[in-house]
Amino acid sequence: NAGVTQTPKFQVLKTGQSMTLQCAQDMNHNSMYWYRQDPGMGLRLIYYSASEGTTDKGEVPNGYNVSRLNKREFSLRLESAAPSQTSVYFCASSDAGQVFYGYTFGSGTRLTVV
Amino acid sequence: SQQGEEDPQALSIQEGENATMNCSYKTSINNLQWYRQNSGRGLVHLILIRSNEREKHSGRLRVTLDTSKKSSSLLITASRAADTASYFCAMPFTGSARQLTFGSGTQLTVLP
């Protein structure tokens, strides 16, 4: 089925460990996004990539890095995980055409940092 | 900071009743969207309304936009137990076209 695929679905890290969250979309979308969702705070934008080869910071980029590997894939890296990064992470994509139709989201990665 | 604020935070109704959720925002926007999130799942896009539209329908969903009051509402008619979910409004960040900021959501529970 067409959509946005995130891996892994669950992850437990120790403080200081690193990991990369993977995201791939097969809808030929130009733009991709990483959000985190914390209880009572809605979603906050971490980083985004408006098109292949570009990345920009969102609201809460500290402690994260991203790579737009190609048009399909956009990864999020935690270099040294902290308990404050315990959250659910969502990847999304959208077309960059003249008409904006909204985002397609992945099913999320639930990350716990202990 | 988030631009959208949703009201109420939680809403519980009986099956068959209508559910109304509201979203207020701070600065001018060119579109506003509503998303649904079932427990433990990703968000699903429901409907997008542009700043030159006042009302839009999609099945049992009705969205209104009042740019003078900087507010929007989502009405779900004849609610079903399957409508139980969190509902979020979203709009572009100030100065952005496609990067969205989300409200904190309304948790809707539809009782059978």
mmCIF file of C-alpha atoms in Angstrom, chain B residues 1-92:
data_model
loop_
_atom_site.group_PDB
_atom_site.id
_atom_site.type_symbol
_atom_site.label_atom_id
_atom_site.label_comp_id
_atom_site.label_asym_id
_atom_site.label_seq_id
_atom_site.Cartn_x
_atom_site.Cartn_y
_atom_site.Cartn_z
ATOM 1 C CA SER B 1 5.173 28.257 19.854
ATOM 2 C CA GLN B 2 2.003 26.625 18.594
ATOM 3 C CA GLN B 3 -0.372 28.865 16.814
ATOM 4 C CA GLY B 4 -3.492 26.711 17.161
ATOM 5 C CA GLU B 5 -5.474 26.203 20.343
ATOM 6 C CA GLU B 6 -8.283 23.666 20.474
ATOM 7 C CA ASP B 7 -11.377 23.600 22.573
ATOM 8 C CA PRO B 8 -12.564 21.527 24.318
ATOM 9 C CA GLN B 9 -9.604 19.366 25.299
ATOM 10 C CA ALA B 10 -11.935 16.417 25.779
ATOM 11 C CA LEU B 11 -15.475 15.678 24.641
ATOM 12 C CA SER B 12 -17.679 12.704 25.437
ATOM 13 C CA ILE B 13 -20.976 12.131 23.607
ATOM 14 C CA GLN B 14 -23.468 9.378 22.848
ATOM 15 C CA GLU B 15 -23.532 7.590 19.528
ATOM 16 C CA GLY B 16 -25.779 9.428 17.089
ATOM 17 C CA GLU B 17 -25.134 12.862 18.577
ATOM 18 C CA ASN B 18 -23.162 15.589 16.847
ATOM 19 C CA ALA B 19 -19.665 16.565 17.982
ATOM 20 C CA THR B 20 -18.239 20.051 17.585
ATOM 21 C CA MET B 21 -14.608 20.981 18.089
ATOM 22 C CA ASN B 22 -13.127 24.446 17.813
ATOM 23 C CA CYS B 23 -9.727 25.784 16.857
ATOM 24 C CA SER B 24 -8.436 29.314 17.310
ATOM 25 C CA TYR B 25 -5.244 30.717 15.843
ATOM 26 C CA LYS B 26 -3.184 33.868 16.154
ATOM 27 C CA THR B 27 -1.972 35.103 12.763
ATOM 28 C CA SER B 28 -3.313 35.128 9.222
ATOM 29 C CA ILE B 29 -3.266 31.809 7.411
ATOM 30 C CA ASN B 30 -3.898 30.656 3.865
ATOM 31 C CA ASN B 31 -5.329 27.292 4.851
ATOM 32 C CA LEU B 32 -6.351 25.258 7.884
ATOM 33 C CA GLN B 33 -6.522 21.494 8.119
ATOM 34 C CA TRP B 34 -8.036 18.911 10.413
ATOM 35 C CA TYR B 35 -6.480 15.546 11.212
ATOM 36 C CA ARG B 36 -7.670 12.499 13.158
ATOM 37 C CA GLN B 37 -5.467 10.248 15.271
ATOM 38 C CA ASN B 38 -6.700 6.923 16.548
ATOM 39 C CA SER B 39 -5.010 5.630 19.668
ATOM 40 C CA GLY B 40 -1.462 4.447 18.965
ATOM 41 C CA ARG B 41 -1.629 5.365 15.271
ATOM 42 C CA GLY B 42 -0.420 8.108 12.963
ATOM 43 C CA LEU B 43 -2.456 11.141 11.990
ATOM 44 C CA VAL B 44 -4.856 10.963 9.075
ATOM 45 C CA HIS B 45 -5.724 14.027 7.012
ATOM 46 C CA LEU B 46 -9.470 14.745 7.090
ATOM 47 C CA ILE B 47 -10.114 18.032 5.350
ATOM 48 C CA LEU B 48 -8.420 21.252 4.256
ATOM 49 C CA ILE B 49 -10.173 24.602 4.054
ATOM 50 C CA ARG B 50 -8.588 27.577 2.324
ATOM 51 C CA SER B 51 -8.735 31.151 3.557
ATOM 52 C CA ASN B 52 -11.178 32.157 0.802
ATOM 53 C CA GLU B 53 -13.634 29.426 1.841
ATOM 54 C CA ARG B 54 -16.127 29.732 4.687
ATOM 55 C CA GLU B 55 -17.482 26.215 4.838
ATOM 56 C CA LYS B 56 -16.565 22.807 3.483
ATOM 57 C CA HIS B 57 -18.191 19.388 3.687
ATOM 58 C CA SER B 58 -16.829 15.872 3.422
ATOM 59 C CA GLY B 59 -19.258 13.069 4.229
ATOM 60 C CA ARG B 60 -20.328 13.548 7.862
ATOM 61 C CA LEU B 61 -17.724 16.266 8.405
ATOM 62 C CA ARG B 62 -18.432 19.975 8.185
ATOM 63 C CA VAL B 63 -15.660 22.514 8.646
ATOM 64 C CA THR B 64 -16.108 26.253 8.944
ATOM 65 C CA LEU B 65 -13.511 28.990 8.873
ATOM 66 C CA ASP B 66 -13.987 32.519 10.177
ATOM 67 C CA THR B 67 -10.894 34.511 9.287
ATOM 68 C CA SER B 68 -12.181 37.640 11.038
ATOM 69 C CA LYS B 69 -12.355 35.749 14.337
ATOM 70 C CA LYS B 70 -9.328 33.582 13.508
ATOM 71 C CA SER B 71 -11.243 30.438 14.322
ATOM 72 C CA SER B 72 -12.413 27.194 12.766
ATOM 73 C CA SER B 73 -14.800 24.481 13.823
ATOM 74 C CA LEU B 74 -15.123 20.815 12.951
ATOM 75 C CA LEU B 75 -18.566 19.263 13.184
ATOM 76 C CA ILE B 76 -19.027 15.504 13.021
ATOM 77 C CA THR B 77 -22.671 14.618 12.516
ATOM 78 C CA ALA B 78 -24.356 11.400 13.663
ATOM 79 C CA SER B 79 -21.254 10.248 15.553
ATOM 80 C CA ARG B 80 -20.285 6.592 15.690
ATOM 81 C CA ALA B 81 -18.149 4.687 18.168
ATOM 82 C CA ALA B 82 -15.523 4.447 15.412
ATOM 83 C CA ASP B 83 -15.174 8.252 15.491
ATOM 84 C CA THR B 84 -13.502 7.944 18.907
ATOM 85 C CA ALA B 85 -10.091 9.541 18.361
ATOM 86 C CA SER B 86 -8.072 12.710 18.886
ATOM 87 C CA TYR B 87 -8.695 15.517 16.434
ATOM 88 C CA PHE B 88 -6.094 18.146 15.607
ATOM 89 C CA CYS B 89 -6.243 21.371 13.705
ATOM 90 C CA ALA B 90 -3.125 22.373 11.802
ATOM 91 C CA MET B 91 -2.034 25.437 9.907
ATOM 92 C CA PRO B 92 1.137 26.762 8.285
#
